[in-house]
Coordinates of C-alpha atoms in Angstrom, one line a residue:
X34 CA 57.8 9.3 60.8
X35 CA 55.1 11.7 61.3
X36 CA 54.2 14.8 58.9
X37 CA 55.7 17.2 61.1
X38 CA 59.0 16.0 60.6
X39 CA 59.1 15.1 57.3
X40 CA 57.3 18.2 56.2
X41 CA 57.0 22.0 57.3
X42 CA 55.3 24.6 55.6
X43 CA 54.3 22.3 52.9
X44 CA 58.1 22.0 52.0
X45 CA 60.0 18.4 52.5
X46 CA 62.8 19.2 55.3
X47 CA 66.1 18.4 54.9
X48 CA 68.5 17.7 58.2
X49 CA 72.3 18.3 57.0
X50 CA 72.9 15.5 60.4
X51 CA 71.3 12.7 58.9
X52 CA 73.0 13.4 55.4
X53 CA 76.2 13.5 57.3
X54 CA 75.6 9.8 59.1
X55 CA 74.9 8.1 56.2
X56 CA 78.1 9.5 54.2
X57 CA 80.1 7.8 56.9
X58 CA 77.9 5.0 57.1
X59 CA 78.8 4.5 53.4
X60 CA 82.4 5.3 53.5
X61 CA 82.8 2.7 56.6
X62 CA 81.0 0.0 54.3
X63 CA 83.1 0.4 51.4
X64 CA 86.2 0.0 53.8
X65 CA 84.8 -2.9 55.4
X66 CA 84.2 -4.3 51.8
X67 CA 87.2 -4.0 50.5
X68 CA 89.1 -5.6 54.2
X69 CA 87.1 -9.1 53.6
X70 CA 87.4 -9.3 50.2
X71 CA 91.2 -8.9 50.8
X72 CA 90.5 -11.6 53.5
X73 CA 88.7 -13.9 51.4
X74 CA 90.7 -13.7 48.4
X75 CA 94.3 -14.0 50.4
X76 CA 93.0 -16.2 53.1
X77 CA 92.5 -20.5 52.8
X78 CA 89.3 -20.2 54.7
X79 CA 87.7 -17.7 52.3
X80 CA 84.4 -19.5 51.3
X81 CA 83.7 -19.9 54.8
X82 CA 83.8 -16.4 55.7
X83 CA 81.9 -15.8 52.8
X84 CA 78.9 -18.2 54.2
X85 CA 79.4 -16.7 57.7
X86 CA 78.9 -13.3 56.9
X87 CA 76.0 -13.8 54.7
X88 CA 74.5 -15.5 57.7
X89 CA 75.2 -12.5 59.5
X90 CA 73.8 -10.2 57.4
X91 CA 70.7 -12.4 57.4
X92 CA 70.5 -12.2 61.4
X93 CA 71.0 -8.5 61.1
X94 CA 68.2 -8.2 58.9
X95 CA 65.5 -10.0 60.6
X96 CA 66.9 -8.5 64.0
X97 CA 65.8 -5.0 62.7
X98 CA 62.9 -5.5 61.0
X99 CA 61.1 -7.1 64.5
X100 CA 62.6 -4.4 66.3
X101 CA 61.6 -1.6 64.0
X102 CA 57.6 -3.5 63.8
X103 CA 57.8 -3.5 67.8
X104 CA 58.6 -0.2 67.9
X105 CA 56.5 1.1 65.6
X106 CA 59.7 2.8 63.5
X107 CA 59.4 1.7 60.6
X108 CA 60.3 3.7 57.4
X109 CA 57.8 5.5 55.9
X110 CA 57.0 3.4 52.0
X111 CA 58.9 4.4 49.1
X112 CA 55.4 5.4 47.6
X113 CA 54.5 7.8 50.6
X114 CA 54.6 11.2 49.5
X115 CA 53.2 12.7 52.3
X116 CA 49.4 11.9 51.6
X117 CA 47.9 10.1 54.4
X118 CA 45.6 7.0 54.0
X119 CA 42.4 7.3 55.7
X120 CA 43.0 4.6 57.9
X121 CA 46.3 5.8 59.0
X122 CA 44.7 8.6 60.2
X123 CA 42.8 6.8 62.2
X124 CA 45.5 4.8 63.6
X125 CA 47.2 7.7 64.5
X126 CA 44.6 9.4 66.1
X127 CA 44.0 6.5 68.2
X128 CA 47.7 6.7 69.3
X129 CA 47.4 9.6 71.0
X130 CA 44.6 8.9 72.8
X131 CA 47.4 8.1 75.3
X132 CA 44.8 8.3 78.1
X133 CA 42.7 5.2 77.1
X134 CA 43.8 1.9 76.5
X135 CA 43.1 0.3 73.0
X136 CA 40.8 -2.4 73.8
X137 CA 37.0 -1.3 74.2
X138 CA 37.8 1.3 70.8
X139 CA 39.2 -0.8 69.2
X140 CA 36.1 -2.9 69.4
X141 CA 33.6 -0.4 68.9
X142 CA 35.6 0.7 65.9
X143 CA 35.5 -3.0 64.5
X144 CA 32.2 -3.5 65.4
X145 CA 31.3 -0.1 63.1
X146 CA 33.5 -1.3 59.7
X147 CA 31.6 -4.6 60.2
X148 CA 28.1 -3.1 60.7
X149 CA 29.2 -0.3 57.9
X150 CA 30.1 -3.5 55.5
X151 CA 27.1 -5.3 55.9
X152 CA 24.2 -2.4 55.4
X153 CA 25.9 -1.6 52.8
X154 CA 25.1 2.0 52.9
X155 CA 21.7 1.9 55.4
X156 CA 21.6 4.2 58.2
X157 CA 19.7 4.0 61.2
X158 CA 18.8 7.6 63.1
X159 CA 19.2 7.6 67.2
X160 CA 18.5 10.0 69.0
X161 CA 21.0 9.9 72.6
X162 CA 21.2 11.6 75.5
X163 CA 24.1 11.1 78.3
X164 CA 26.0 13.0 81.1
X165 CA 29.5 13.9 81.1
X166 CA 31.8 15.9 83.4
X167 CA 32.0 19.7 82.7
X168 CA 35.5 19.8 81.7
X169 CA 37.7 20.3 78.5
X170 CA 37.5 17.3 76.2
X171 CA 34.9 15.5 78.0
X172 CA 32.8 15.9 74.5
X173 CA 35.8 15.7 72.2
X174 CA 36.4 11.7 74.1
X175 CA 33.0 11.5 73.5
X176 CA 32.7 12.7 69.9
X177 CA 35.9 10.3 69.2
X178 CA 34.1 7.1 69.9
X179 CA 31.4 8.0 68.1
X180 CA 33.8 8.5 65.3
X181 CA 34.9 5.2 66.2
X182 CA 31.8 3.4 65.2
X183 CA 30.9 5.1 61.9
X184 CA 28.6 7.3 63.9
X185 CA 27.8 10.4 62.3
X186 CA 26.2 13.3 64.3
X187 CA 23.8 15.2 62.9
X188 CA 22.5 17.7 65.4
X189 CA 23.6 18.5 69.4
X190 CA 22.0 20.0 72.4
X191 CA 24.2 20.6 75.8
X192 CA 21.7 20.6 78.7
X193 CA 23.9 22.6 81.5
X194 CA 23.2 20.9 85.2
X195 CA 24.7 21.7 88.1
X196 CA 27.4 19.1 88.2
X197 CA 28.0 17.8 84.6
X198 CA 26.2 18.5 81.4
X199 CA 23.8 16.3 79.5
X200 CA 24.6 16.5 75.8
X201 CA 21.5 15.5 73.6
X202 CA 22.8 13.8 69.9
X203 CA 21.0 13.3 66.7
X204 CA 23.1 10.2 65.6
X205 CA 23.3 8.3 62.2
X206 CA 24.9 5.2 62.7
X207 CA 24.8 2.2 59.7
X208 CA 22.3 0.3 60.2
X209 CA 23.4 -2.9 61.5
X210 CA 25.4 -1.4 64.6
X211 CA 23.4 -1.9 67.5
X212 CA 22.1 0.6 69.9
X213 CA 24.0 -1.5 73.0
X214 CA 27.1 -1.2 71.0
X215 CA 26.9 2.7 70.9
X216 CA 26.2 2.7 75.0
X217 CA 29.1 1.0 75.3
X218 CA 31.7 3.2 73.5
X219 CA 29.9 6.5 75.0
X220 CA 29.9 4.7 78.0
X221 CA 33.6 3.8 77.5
X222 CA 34.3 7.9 76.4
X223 CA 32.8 9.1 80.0
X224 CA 29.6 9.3 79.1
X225 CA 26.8 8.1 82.2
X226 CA 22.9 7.5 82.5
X227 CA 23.0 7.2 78.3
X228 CA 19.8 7.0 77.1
X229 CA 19.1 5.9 73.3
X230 CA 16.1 5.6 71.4
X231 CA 14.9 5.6 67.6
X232 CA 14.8 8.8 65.7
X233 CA 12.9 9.6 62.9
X234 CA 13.1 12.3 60.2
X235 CA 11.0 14.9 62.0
X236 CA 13.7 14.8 64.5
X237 CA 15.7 16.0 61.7
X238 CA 14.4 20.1 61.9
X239 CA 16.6 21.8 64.6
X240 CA 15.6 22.8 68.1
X241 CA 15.0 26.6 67.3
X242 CA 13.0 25.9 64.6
X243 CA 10.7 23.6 66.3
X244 CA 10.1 25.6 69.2
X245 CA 9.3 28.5 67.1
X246 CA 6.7 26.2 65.3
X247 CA 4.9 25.1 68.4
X248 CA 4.9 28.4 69.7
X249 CA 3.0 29.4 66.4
X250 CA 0.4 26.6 67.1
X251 CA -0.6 28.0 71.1
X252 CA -0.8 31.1 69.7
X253 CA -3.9 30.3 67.3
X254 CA -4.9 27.7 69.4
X255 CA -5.4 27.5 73.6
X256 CA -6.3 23.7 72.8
X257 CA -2.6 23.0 71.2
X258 CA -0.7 23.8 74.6
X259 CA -0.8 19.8 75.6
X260 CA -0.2 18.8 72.5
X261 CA 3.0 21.3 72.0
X262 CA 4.0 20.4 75.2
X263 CA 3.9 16.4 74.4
X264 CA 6.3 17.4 71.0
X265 CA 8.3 19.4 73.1
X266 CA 9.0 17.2 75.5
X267 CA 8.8 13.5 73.9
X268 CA 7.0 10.5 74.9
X269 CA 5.6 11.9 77.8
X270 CA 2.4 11.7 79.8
X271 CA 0.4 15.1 80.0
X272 CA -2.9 15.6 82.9
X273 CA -4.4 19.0 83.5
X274 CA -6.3 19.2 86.6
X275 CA -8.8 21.9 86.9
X276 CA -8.5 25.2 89.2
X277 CA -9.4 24.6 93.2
X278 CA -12.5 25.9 94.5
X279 CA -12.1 28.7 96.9
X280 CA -12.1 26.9 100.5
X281 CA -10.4 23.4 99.3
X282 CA -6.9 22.6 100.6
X283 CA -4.6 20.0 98.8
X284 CA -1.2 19.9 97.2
X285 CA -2.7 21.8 94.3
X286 CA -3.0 24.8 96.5
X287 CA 0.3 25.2 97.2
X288 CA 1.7 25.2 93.6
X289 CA 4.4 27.3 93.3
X290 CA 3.7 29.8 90.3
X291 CA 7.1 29.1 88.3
X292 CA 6.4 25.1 88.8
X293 CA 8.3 22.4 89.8
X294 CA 10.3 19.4 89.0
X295 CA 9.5 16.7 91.3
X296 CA 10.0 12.8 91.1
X297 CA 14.0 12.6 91.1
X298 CA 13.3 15.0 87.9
X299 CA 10.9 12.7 86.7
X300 CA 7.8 15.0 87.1
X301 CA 7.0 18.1 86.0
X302 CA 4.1 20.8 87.2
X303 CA 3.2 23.8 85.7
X304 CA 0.5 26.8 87.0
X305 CA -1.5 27.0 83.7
X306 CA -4.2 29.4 82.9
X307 CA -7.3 29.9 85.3
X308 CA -5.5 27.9 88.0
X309 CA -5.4 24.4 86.8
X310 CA -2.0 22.5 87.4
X311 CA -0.7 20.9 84.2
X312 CA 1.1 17.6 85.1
X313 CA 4.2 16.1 83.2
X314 CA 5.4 12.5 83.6
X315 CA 8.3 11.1 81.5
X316 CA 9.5 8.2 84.0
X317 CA 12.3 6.8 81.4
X318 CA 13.6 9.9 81.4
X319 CA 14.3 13.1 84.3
X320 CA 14.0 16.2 82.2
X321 CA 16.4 18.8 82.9
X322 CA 16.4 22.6 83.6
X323 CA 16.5 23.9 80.3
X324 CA 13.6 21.7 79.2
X325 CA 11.6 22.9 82.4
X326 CA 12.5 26.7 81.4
X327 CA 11.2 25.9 77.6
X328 CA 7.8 24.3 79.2
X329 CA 7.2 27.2 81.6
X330 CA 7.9 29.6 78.8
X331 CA 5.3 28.1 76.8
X332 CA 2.7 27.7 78.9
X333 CA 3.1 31.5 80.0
X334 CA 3.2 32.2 76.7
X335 CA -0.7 30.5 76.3
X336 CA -1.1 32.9 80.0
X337 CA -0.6 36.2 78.2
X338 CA -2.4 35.4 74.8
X339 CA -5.9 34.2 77.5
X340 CA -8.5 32.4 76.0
X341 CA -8.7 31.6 72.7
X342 CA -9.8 29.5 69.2
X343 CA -9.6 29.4 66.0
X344 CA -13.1 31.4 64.6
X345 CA -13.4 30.3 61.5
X346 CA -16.5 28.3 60.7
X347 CA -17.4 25.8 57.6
X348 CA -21.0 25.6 56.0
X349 CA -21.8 22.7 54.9
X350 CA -25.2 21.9 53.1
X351 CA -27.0 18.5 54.4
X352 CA -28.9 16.6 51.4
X353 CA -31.9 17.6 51.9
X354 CA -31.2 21.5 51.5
X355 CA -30.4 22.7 55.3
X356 CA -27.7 24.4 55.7
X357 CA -25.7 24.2 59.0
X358 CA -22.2 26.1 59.9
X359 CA -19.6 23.9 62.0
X360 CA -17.3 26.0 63.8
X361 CA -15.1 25.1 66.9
X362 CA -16.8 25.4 70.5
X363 CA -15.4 26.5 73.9
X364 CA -16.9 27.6 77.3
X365 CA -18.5 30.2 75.9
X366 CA -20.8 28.0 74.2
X367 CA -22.3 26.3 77.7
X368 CA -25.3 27.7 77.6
X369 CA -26.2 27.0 74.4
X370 CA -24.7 23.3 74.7
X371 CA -27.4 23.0 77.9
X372 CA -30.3 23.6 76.3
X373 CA -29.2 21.3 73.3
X374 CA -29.5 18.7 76.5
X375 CA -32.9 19.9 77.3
X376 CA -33.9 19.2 73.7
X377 CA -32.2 15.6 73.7
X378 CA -34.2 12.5 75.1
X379 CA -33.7 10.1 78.1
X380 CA -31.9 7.5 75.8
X381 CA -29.5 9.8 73.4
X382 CA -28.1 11.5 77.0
X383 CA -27.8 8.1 77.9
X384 CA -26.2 6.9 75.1
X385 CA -23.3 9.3 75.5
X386 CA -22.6 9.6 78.9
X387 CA -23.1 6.2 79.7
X388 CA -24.4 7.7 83.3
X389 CA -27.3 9.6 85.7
X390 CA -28.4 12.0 82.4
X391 CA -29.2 14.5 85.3
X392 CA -25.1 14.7 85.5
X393 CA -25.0 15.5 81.8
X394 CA -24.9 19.6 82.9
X395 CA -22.2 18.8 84.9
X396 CA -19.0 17.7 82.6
X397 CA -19.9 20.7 79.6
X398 CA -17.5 22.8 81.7
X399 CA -14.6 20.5 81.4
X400 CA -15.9 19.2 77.9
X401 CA -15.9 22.2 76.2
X402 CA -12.6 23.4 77.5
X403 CA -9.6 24.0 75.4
X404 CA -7.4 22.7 77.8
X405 CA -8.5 19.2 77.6
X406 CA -9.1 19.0 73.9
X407 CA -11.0 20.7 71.2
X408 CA -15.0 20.7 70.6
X409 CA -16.6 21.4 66.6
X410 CA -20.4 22.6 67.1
X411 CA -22.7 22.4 64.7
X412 CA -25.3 24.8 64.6
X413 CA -28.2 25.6 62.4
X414 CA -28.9 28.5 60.5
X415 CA -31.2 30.4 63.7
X416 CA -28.2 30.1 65.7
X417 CA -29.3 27.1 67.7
X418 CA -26.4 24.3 68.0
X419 CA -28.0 20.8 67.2
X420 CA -24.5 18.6 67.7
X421 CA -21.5 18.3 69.4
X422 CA -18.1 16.4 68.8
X423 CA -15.4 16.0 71.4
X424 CA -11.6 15.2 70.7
X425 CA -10.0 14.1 74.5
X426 CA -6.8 14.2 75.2
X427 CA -6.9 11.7 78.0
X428 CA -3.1 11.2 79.2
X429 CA -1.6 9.3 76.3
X430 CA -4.7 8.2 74.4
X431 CA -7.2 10.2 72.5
X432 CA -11.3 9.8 73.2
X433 CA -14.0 11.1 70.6
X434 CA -17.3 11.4 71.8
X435 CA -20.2 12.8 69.3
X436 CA -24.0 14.1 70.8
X437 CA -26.4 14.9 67.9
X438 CA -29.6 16.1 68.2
X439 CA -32.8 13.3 68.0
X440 CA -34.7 16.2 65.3
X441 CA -31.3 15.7 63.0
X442 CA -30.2 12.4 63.6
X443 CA -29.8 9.9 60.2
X444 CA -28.8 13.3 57.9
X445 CA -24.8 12.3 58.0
X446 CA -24.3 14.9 61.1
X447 CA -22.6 12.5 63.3
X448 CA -20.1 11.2 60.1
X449 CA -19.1 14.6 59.4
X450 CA -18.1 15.3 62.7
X451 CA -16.7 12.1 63.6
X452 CA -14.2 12.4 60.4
X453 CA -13.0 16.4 61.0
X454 CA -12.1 15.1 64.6
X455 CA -10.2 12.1 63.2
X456 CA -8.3 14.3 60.9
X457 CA -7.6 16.3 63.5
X458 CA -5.9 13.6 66.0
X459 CA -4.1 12.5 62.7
X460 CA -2.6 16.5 62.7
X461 CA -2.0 16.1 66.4
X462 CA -0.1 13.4 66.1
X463 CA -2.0 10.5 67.7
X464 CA -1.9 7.1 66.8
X465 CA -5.3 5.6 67.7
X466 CA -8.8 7.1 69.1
X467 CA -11.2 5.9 70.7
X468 CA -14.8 5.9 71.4
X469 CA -16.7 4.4 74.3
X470 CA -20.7 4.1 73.8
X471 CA -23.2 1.2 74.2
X472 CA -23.6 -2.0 72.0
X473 CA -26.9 -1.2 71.1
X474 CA -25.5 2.3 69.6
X475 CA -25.4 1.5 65.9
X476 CA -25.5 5.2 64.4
X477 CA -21.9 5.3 66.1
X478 CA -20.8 2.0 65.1
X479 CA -21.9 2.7 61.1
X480 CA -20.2 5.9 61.6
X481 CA -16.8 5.0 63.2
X482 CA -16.9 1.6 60.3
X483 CA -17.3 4.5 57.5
X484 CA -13.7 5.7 58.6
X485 CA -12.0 3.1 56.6
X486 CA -9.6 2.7 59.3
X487 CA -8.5 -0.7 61.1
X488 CA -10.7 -1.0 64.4
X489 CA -10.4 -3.1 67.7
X490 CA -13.8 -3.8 69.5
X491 CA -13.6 -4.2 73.5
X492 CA -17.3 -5.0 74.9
X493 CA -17.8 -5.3 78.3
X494 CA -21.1 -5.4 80.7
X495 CA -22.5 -3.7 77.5
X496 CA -20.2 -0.9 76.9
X497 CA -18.3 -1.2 73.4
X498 CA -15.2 0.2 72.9
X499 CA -14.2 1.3 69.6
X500 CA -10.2 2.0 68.7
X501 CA -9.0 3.3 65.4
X502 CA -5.8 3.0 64.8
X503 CA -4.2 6.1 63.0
X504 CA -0.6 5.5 62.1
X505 CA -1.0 5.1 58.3
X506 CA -4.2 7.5 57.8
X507 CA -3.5 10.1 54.9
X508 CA -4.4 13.7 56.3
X509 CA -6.1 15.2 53.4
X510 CA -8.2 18.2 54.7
X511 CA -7.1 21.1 55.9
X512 CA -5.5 22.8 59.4
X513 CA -8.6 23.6 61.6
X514 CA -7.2 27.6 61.9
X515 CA -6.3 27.7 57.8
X516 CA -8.8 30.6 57.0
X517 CA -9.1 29.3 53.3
X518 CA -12.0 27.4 51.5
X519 CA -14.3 28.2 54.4
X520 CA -17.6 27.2 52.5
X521 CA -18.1 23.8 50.7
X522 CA -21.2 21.8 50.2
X523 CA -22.0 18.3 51.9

């Protein structure tokens, strides 16, 4: 009996019917009680009349307790005061999901109490994405077999297409319930085209608040807009391909201000400051139109605030008493990054761009450019820069790249550098950098070895590549833009 009929407005009801029935049900026993014992006591075949109806009684019994178990009408226990188990309430919400039969639930639901049982309290964070009809209780089916499985949600996004919506989850789940397991009951709900990967706990802050934070980060910093645009979007692949000169033709030219998704959703394109086209792969994925509208937004907010870096500058004290200031570099700074080059000899150019050094002019454009990475300068106390490090963002990996003067070579310049621009892929995010030079360069060698990070050596035809991997490397130092601390000695 459900709680509606036994209860109403917190008060036990009482039917004057039912009270009525079993008043005559009693007062026909008693009168059928008295009639046999009259019979048995006045009749010869009382004994066996007495077995007979005993065995009736027994049929009678066992005839209404497998219908009442078939038909689910059993009386409520004598203990039931109106308080319903937990797993009653399950039971009967899964009743009256008339609409679906019992069998894939029911498994999911088992396959959560077992996984729930055996971690023992572990959790497991997913994040999900899948598309379901636009329709009234498309998400509360969905919602229900997550319920199913122990699965907890923690956060959700509804991404409004133009047929359907895809609803993003932040799921906990115990820890021993598989991912394939969770596809299947969503899948199961209505749920299509489910996509489910590991979480982690910075997926944890809510979707406002992140957007807000990245916004903060292009606004002190033109160089952050690849790197806000990789956390915005996820595992993705980000190229910025510089402006067209006036006469070329291409697809580039053609570029629709407002961008596009291409790819069966799969690529993105955006118009980015000074005419460059920034590029957006996510191939596991198609991104929608709200995350296309959150992109554009961003990069016209980096549009409006135009070119810009952080200005403050560090001065640092070498050991044998010069002083030198390193500050971040942009394309303002070409000129002076030119005749650094003049200064350099045949075999440092060579050393660094591993190519013709009369090209060397030619890549300080794109090198000192904000939207590729960031550039720290260092520069003497005249004004004159003597040294210049590079962080790359090249698609999904990171390059470094140092240049250092030959006068102020062997005075720690090149360790300095190299270890601001590996705490500054650490605060980006990146898990390894990389450095390309030539065996024979041991400065860079010593100085990518003094990191105290786990390396992986590639040589071939005489170029040595040098990874770092960054995963587990503390970030001590400051935020390049925190105005604090601006002076320390080296």
């Amino acid at each position: 009996m459900s709680d509606v009929n036994r209860t109403k407005h917190g008060r036990p009801v009482h039917h004057w019917r039912r009270d009525l029935v079993e008043l005559a049900a009693l007062f026909t026993a008693v009168a059928v009680a008295d009639a046999v014992a009259n019979m048995i006591g006045h009749g010869p075949d009382g004994p066996a009349l007495l077995v007979i109806s005993a065995v009736a009684l027994l049929a009678t019994v066992g005839f209404h307790t497998w219908w009442a178990r078939r038909h689910n009408h059993a009386p409520p226990a004598t203990d039931d005061t109106g308080a319903r188990p937990h797993t009653a309430g399950r039971q009967d919400h899964r009743d009256h999901l008339d609409q679906q039969p019992a069998g894939p639930v029911t498994a999911m639901e088992q396959a959560g109490a077992a996984a729930a049982e055996s971690s023992a309290g572990a959790t497991t964070l997913w994040r999900m994405r899948t598309t379901v009809r636009d329709e009234p209780g498309s998400l509360a089916a969905l919602c229900t077999a997550l319920a199913h499985g122990r699965v907890d949600i923690l956060s959700l996004q509804a991404h409004p297409l133009a047929e359907g919506t895809v609803d993003e989850f932040l799921l906990r789940a115990p820890a021993d319930l598989p991912a394939a397991e969770i596809t299947r009951g969503v899948s199961y709900a209505g749920g299509s085209g489910t996509w489910i990967e590991r979480a982690d706990a910075h997926d944890l802050v809510d979707a406002p608040t992140r957007i807000l934070g990245l916004a903060t980060r292009t606004a002190l910093d033109a160089a952050e807009l690849p790197l806000a645009l990789r956390q915005l979007l996820g595992r993705c692949t980000i190229r910025s391909l510089p402006a067209k000169t006036q006469g070329s033709s291409g697809p580039q030219a053609e570029q629709p201000v407002e961008g596009a998704l291409e790819g069966e959703g799969t690529v993105l394109r955006l118009q980015a400051p000074e005419g460059e086209v920034i590029t957006v792969e996510r191939p596991y994925l198609p991104f929608t139109p709200t995350e296309f509208a959150r992109a554009r937004a961003l990069v016209e907010l980096d549009t409006r605030l135009g070119p810009r870096i952080p200005h403050n500058q560090d001065v640092l004290t070498l050991a044998e008493g010069s002083a030198i200031t390193v500050r971040r570099a942009d394309t303002a700074d070409v000129e002076a990054a030119k005749a650094m080059h003049e200064r350099c000899s045949q075999r440092t150019l060579s050393m660094r761009y591993h190519g013709p050094v009369r090209d060397a002019d030619r890549y300080l454009n794109h090198l000192l450019s904000p939207r590729f990475g960031r550039t720290l300068a260092v520069q003497t106390a005249s004004g004159r820069i003597v040294g210049l490090g590079h962080l790359l963002w090249d698609g999904d990996e990171t390059e470094i790249a140092l240049l250092v003067e030959d006068d102020w070579q062997r005075r720690g310049i090149g360790s300095e550098l190299l270890g601001r621009l590996v705490t500054m892929a650490v605060e980006a995010g990146c898990e390894s950098a990389y450095a390309v030079t030539q065996a024979s360069n041991t400065g860079m060698v010593a100085a990518m070895r003094g990191l105290g990070l786990p390396l992986d050596y590639q040589i071939e035809e005489g170029t040595l590549v040098i990874t770092a991997r960054l995963e587990a490397t503390p970030v001590s130092s400051r935020l390049p833009y925190d105005p604090s601390q601006q002076e320390r000695t080296h």
